[in-house]
PDB file of N, CA and C in Angstrom:
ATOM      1  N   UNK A   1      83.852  92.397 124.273  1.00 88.00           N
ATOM      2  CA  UNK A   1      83.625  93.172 123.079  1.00 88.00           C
ATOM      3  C   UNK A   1      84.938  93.404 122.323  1.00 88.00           C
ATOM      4  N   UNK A   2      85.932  93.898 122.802  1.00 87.00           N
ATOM      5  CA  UNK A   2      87.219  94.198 122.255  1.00 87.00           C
ATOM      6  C   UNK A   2      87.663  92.580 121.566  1.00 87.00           C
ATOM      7  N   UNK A   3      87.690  91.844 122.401  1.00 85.00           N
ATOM      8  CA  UNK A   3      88.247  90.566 122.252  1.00 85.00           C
ATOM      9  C   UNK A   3      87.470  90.243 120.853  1.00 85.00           C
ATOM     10  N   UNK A   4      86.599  90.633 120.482  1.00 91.00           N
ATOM     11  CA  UNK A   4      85.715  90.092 119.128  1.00 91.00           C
ATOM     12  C   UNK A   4      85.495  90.729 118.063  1.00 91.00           C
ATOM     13  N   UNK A   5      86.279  91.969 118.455  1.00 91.00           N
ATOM     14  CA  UNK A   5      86.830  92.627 117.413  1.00 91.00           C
ATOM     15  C   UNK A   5      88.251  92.474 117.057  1.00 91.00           C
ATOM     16  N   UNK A   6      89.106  92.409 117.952  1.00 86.00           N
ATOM     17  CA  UNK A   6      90.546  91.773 117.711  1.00 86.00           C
ATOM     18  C   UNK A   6      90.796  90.236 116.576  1.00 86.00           C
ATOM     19  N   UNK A   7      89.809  89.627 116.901  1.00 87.00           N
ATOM     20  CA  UNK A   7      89.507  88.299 116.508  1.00 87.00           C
ATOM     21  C   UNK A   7      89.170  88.401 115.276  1.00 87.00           C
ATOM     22  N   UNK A   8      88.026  89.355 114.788  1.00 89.00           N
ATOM     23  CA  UNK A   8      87.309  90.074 113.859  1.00 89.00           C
ATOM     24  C   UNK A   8      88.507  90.560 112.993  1.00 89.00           C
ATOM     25  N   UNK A   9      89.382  91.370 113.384  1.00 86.00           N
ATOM     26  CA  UNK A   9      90.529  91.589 112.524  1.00 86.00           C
ATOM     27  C   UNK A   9      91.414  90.966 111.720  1.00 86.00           C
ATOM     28  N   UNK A  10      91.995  89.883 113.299  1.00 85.00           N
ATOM     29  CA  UNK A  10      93.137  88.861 112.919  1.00 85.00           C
ATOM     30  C   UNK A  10      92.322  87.982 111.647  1.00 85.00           C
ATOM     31  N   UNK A  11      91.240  87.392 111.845  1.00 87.00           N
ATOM     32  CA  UNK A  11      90.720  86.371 111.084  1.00 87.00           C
ATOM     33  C   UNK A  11      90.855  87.747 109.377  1.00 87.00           C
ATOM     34  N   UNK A  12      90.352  88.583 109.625  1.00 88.00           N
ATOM     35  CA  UNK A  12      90.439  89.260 107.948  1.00 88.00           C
ATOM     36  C   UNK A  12      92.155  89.761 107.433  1.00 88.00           C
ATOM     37  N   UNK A  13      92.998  89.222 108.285  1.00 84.00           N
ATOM     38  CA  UNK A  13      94.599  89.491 108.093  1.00 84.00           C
ATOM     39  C   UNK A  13      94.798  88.023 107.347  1.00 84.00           C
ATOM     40  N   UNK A  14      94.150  87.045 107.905  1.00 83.00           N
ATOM     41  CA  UNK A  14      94.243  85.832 107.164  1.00 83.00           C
ATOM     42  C   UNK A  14      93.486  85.446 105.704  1.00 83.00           C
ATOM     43  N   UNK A  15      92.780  86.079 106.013  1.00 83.00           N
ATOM     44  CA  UNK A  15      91.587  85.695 104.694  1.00 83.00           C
ATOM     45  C   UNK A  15      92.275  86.357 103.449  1.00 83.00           C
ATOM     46  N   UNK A  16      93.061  87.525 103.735  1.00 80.00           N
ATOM     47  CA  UNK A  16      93.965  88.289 102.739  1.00 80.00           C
ATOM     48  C   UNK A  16      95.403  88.014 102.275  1.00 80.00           C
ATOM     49  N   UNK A  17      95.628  86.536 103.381  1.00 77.00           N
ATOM     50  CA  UNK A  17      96.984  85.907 103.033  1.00 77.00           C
ATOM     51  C   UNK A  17      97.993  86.335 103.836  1.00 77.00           C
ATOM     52  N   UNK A  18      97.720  87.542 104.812  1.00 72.00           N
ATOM     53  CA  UNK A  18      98.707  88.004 106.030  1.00 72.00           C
ATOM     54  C   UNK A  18      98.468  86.675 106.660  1.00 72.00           C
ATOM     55  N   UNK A  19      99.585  86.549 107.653  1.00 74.00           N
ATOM     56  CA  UNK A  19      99.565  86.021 108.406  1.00 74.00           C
ATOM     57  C   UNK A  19      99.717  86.290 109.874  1.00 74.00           C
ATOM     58  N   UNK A  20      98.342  85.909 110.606  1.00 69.00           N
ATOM     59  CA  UNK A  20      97.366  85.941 111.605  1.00 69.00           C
ATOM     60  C   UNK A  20      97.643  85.786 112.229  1.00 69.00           C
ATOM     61  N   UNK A  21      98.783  84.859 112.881  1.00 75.00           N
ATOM     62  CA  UNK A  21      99.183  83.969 113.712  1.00 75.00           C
ATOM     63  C   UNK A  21      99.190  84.592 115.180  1.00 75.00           C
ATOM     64  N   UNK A  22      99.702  85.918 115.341  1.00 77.00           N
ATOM     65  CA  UNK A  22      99.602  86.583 116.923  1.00 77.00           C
ATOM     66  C   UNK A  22      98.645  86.774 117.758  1.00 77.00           C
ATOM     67  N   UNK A  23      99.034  86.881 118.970  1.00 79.00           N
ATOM     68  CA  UNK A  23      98.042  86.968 119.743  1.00 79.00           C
ATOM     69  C   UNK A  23      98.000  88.958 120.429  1.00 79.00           C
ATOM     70  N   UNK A  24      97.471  88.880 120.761  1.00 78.00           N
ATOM     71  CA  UNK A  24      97.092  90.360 121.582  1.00 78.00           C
ATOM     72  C   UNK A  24      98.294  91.028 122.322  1.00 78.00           C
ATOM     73  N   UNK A  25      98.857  90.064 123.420  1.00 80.00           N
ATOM     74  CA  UNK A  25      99.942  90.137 123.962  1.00 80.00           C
ATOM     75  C   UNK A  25     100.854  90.800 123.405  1.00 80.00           C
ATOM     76  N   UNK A  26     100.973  90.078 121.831  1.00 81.00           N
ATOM     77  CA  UNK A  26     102.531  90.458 120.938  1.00 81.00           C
ATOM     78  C   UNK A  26     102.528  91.871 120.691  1.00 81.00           C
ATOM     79  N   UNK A  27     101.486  92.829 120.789  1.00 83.00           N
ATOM     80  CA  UNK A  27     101.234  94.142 120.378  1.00 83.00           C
ATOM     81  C   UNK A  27     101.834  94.694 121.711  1.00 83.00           C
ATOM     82  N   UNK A  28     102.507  94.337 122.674  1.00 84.00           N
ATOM     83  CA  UNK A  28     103.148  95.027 123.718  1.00 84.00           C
ATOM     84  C   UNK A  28     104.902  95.138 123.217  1.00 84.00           C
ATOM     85  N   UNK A  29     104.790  93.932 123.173  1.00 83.00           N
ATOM     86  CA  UNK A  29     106.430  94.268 122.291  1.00 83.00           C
ATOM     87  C   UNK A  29     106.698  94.800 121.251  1.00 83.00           C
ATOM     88  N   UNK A  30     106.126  94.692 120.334  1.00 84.00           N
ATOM     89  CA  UNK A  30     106.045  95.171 118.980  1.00 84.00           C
ATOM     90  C   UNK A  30     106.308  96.793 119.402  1.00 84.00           C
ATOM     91  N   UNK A  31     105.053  97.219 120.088  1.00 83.00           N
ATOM     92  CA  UNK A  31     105.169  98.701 120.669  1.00 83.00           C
ATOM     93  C   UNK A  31     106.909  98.567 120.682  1.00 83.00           C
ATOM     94  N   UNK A  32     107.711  98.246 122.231  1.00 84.00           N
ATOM     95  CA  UNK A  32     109.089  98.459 122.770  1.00 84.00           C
ATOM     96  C   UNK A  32     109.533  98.551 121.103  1.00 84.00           C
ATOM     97  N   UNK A  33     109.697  97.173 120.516  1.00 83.00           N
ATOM     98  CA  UNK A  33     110.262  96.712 119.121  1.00 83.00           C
ATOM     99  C   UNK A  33     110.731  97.997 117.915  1.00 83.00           C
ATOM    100  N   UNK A  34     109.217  98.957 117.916  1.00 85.00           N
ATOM    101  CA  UNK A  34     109.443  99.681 116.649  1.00 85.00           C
ATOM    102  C   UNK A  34     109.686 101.134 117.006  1.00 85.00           C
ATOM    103  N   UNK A  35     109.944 101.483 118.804  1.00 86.00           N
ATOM    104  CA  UNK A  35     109.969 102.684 119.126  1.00 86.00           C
ATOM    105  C   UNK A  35     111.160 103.607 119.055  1.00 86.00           C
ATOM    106  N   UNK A  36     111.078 104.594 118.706  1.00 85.00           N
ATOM    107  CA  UNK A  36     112.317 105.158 118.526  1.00 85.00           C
ATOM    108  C   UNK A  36     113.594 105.309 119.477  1.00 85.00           C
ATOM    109  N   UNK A  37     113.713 104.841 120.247  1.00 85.00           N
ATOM    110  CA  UNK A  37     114.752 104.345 121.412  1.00 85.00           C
ATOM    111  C   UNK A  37     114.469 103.701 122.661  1.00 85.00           C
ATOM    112  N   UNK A  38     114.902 103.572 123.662  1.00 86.00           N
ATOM    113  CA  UNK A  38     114.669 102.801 124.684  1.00 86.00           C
ATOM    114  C   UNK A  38     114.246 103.574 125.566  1.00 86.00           C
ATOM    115  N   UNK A  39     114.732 105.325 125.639  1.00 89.00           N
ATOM    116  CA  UNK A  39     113.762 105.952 126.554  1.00 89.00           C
ATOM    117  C   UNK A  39     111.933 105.783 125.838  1.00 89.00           C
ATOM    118  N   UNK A  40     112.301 105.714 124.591  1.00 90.00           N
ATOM    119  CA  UNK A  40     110.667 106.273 123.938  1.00 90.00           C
ATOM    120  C   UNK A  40     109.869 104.781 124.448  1.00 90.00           C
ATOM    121  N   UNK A  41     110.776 103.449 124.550  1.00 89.00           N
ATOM    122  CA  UNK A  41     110.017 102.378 124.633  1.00 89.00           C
ATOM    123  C   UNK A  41     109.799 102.080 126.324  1.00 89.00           C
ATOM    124  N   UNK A  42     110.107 102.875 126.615  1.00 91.00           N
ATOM    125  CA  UNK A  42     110.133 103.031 128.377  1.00 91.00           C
ATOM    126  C   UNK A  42     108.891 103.884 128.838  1.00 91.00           C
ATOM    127  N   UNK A  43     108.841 104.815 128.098  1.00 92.00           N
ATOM    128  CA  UNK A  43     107.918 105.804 128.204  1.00 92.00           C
ATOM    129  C   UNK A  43     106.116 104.906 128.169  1.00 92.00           C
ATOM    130  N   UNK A  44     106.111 104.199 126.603  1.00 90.00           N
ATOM    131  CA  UNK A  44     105.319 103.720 126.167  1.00 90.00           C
ATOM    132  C   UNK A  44     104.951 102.112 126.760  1.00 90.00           C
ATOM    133  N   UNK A  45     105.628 101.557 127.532  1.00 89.00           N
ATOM    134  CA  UNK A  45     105.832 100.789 128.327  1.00 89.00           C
ATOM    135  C   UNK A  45     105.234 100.726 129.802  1.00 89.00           C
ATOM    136  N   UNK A  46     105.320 102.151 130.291  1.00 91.00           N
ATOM    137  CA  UNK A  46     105.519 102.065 131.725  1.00 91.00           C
ATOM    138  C   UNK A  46     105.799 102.130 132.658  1.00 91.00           C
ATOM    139  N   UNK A  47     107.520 101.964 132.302  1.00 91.00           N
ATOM    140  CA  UNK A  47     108.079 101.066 133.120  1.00 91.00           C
ATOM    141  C   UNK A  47     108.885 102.689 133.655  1.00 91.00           C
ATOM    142  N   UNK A  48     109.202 102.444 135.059  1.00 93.00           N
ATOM    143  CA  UNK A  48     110.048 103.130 136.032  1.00 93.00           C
ATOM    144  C   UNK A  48     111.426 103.781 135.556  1.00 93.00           C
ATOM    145  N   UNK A  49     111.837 102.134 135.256  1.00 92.00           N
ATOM    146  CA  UNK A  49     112.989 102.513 135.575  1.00 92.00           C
ATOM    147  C   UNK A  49     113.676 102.012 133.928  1.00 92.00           C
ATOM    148  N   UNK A  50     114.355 102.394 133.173  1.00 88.00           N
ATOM    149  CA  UNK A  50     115.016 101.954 132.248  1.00 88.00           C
ATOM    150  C   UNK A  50     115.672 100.808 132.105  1.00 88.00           C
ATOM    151  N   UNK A  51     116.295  99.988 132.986  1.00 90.00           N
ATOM    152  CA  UNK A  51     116.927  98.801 133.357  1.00 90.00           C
ATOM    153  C   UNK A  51     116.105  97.627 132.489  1.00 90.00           C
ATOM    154  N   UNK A  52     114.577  98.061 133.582  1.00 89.00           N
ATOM    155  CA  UNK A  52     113.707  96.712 133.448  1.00 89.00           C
ATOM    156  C   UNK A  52     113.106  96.783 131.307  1.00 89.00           C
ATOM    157  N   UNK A  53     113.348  97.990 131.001  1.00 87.00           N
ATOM    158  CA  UNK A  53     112.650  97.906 129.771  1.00 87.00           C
ATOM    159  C   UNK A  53     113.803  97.379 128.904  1.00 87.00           C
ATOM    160  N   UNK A  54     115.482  97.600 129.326  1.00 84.00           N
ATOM    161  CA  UNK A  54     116.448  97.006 128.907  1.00 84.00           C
ATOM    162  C   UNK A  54     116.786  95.627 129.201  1.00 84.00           C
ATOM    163  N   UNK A  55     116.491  94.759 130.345  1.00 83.00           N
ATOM    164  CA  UNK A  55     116.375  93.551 130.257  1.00 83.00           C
ATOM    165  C   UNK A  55     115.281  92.983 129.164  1.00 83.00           C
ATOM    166  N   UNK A  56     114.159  93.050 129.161  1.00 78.00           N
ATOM    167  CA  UNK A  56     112.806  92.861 128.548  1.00 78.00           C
ATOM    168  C   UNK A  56     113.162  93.031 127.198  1.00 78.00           C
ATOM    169  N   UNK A  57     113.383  93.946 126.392  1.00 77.00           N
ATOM    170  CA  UNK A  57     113.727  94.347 124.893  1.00 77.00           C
ATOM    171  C   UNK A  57     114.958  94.632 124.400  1.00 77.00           C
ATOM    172  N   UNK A  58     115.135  93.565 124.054  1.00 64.00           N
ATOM    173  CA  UNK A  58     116.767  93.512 123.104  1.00 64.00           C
ATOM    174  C   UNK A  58     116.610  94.769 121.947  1.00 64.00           C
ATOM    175  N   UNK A  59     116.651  95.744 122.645  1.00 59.00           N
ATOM    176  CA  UNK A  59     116.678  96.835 121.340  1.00 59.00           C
ATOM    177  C   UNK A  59     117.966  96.577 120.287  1.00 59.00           C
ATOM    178  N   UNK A  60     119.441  96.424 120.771  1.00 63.00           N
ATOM    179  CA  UNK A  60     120.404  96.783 120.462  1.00 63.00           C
ATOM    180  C   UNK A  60     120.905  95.444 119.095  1.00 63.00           C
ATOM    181  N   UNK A  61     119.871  94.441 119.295  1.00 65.00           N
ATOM    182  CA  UNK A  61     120.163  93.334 118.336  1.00 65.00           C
ATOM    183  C   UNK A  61     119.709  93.733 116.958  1.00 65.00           C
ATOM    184  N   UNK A  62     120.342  93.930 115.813  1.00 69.00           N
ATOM    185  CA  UNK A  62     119.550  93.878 114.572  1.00 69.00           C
ATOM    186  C   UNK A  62     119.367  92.659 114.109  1.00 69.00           C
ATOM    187  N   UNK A  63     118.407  92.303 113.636  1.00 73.00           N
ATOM    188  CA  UNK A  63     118.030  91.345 112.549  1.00 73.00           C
ATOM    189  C   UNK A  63     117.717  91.165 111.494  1.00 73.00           C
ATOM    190  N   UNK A  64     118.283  90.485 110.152  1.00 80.00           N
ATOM    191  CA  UNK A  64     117.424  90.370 109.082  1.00 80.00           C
ATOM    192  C   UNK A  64     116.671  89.801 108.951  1.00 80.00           C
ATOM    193  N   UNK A  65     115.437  89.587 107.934  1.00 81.00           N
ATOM    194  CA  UNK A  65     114.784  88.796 107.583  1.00 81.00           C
ATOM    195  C   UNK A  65     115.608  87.791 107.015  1.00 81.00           C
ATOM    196  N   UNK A  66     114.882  86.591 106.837  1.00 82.00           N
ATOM    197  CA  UNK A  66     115.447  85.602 106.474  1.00 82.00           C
ATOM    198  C   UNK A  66     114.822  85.634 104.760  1.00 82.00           C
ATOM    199  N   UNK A  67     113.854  86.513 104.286  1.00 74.00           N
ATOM    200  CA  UNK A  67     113.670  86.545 103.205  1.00 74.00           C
ATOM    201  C   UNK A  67     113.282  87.757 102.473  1.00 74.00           C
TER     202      UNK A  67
END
């Protein structure tokens, strides 16, 4: 059921010219990605111990867009 609503979504992200392309998975990082620090992405994660959420998520890299 979930799975066909996820699907249900992505496909209307495309039909609007977003682009669709992710899968389910990517919404785990994204979480770490946009959280307000590495304890908050630890928290929201799971994870024990801080280390493992610091190997896993390059918080400390910025990036630009390329456009």
């Amino acid at each position: 059921m979930f799975r066909q609503r996820f699907n249900k979504a992505r496909d209307a992200v495309n039909q609007e010219g977003g682009k669709g392309d992710w899968q389910f998975r990517d919404i785990r990082a994204k979480t770490a990605s946009d959280s307000d620090g590495l304890h908050r992405a630890q928290e929201l994660l799971g994870h024990e111990d801080a280390r493992t959420t610091k190997r896993h998520y390059r918080r400390d890299e910025k990036v630009n867009p390329l456009k």
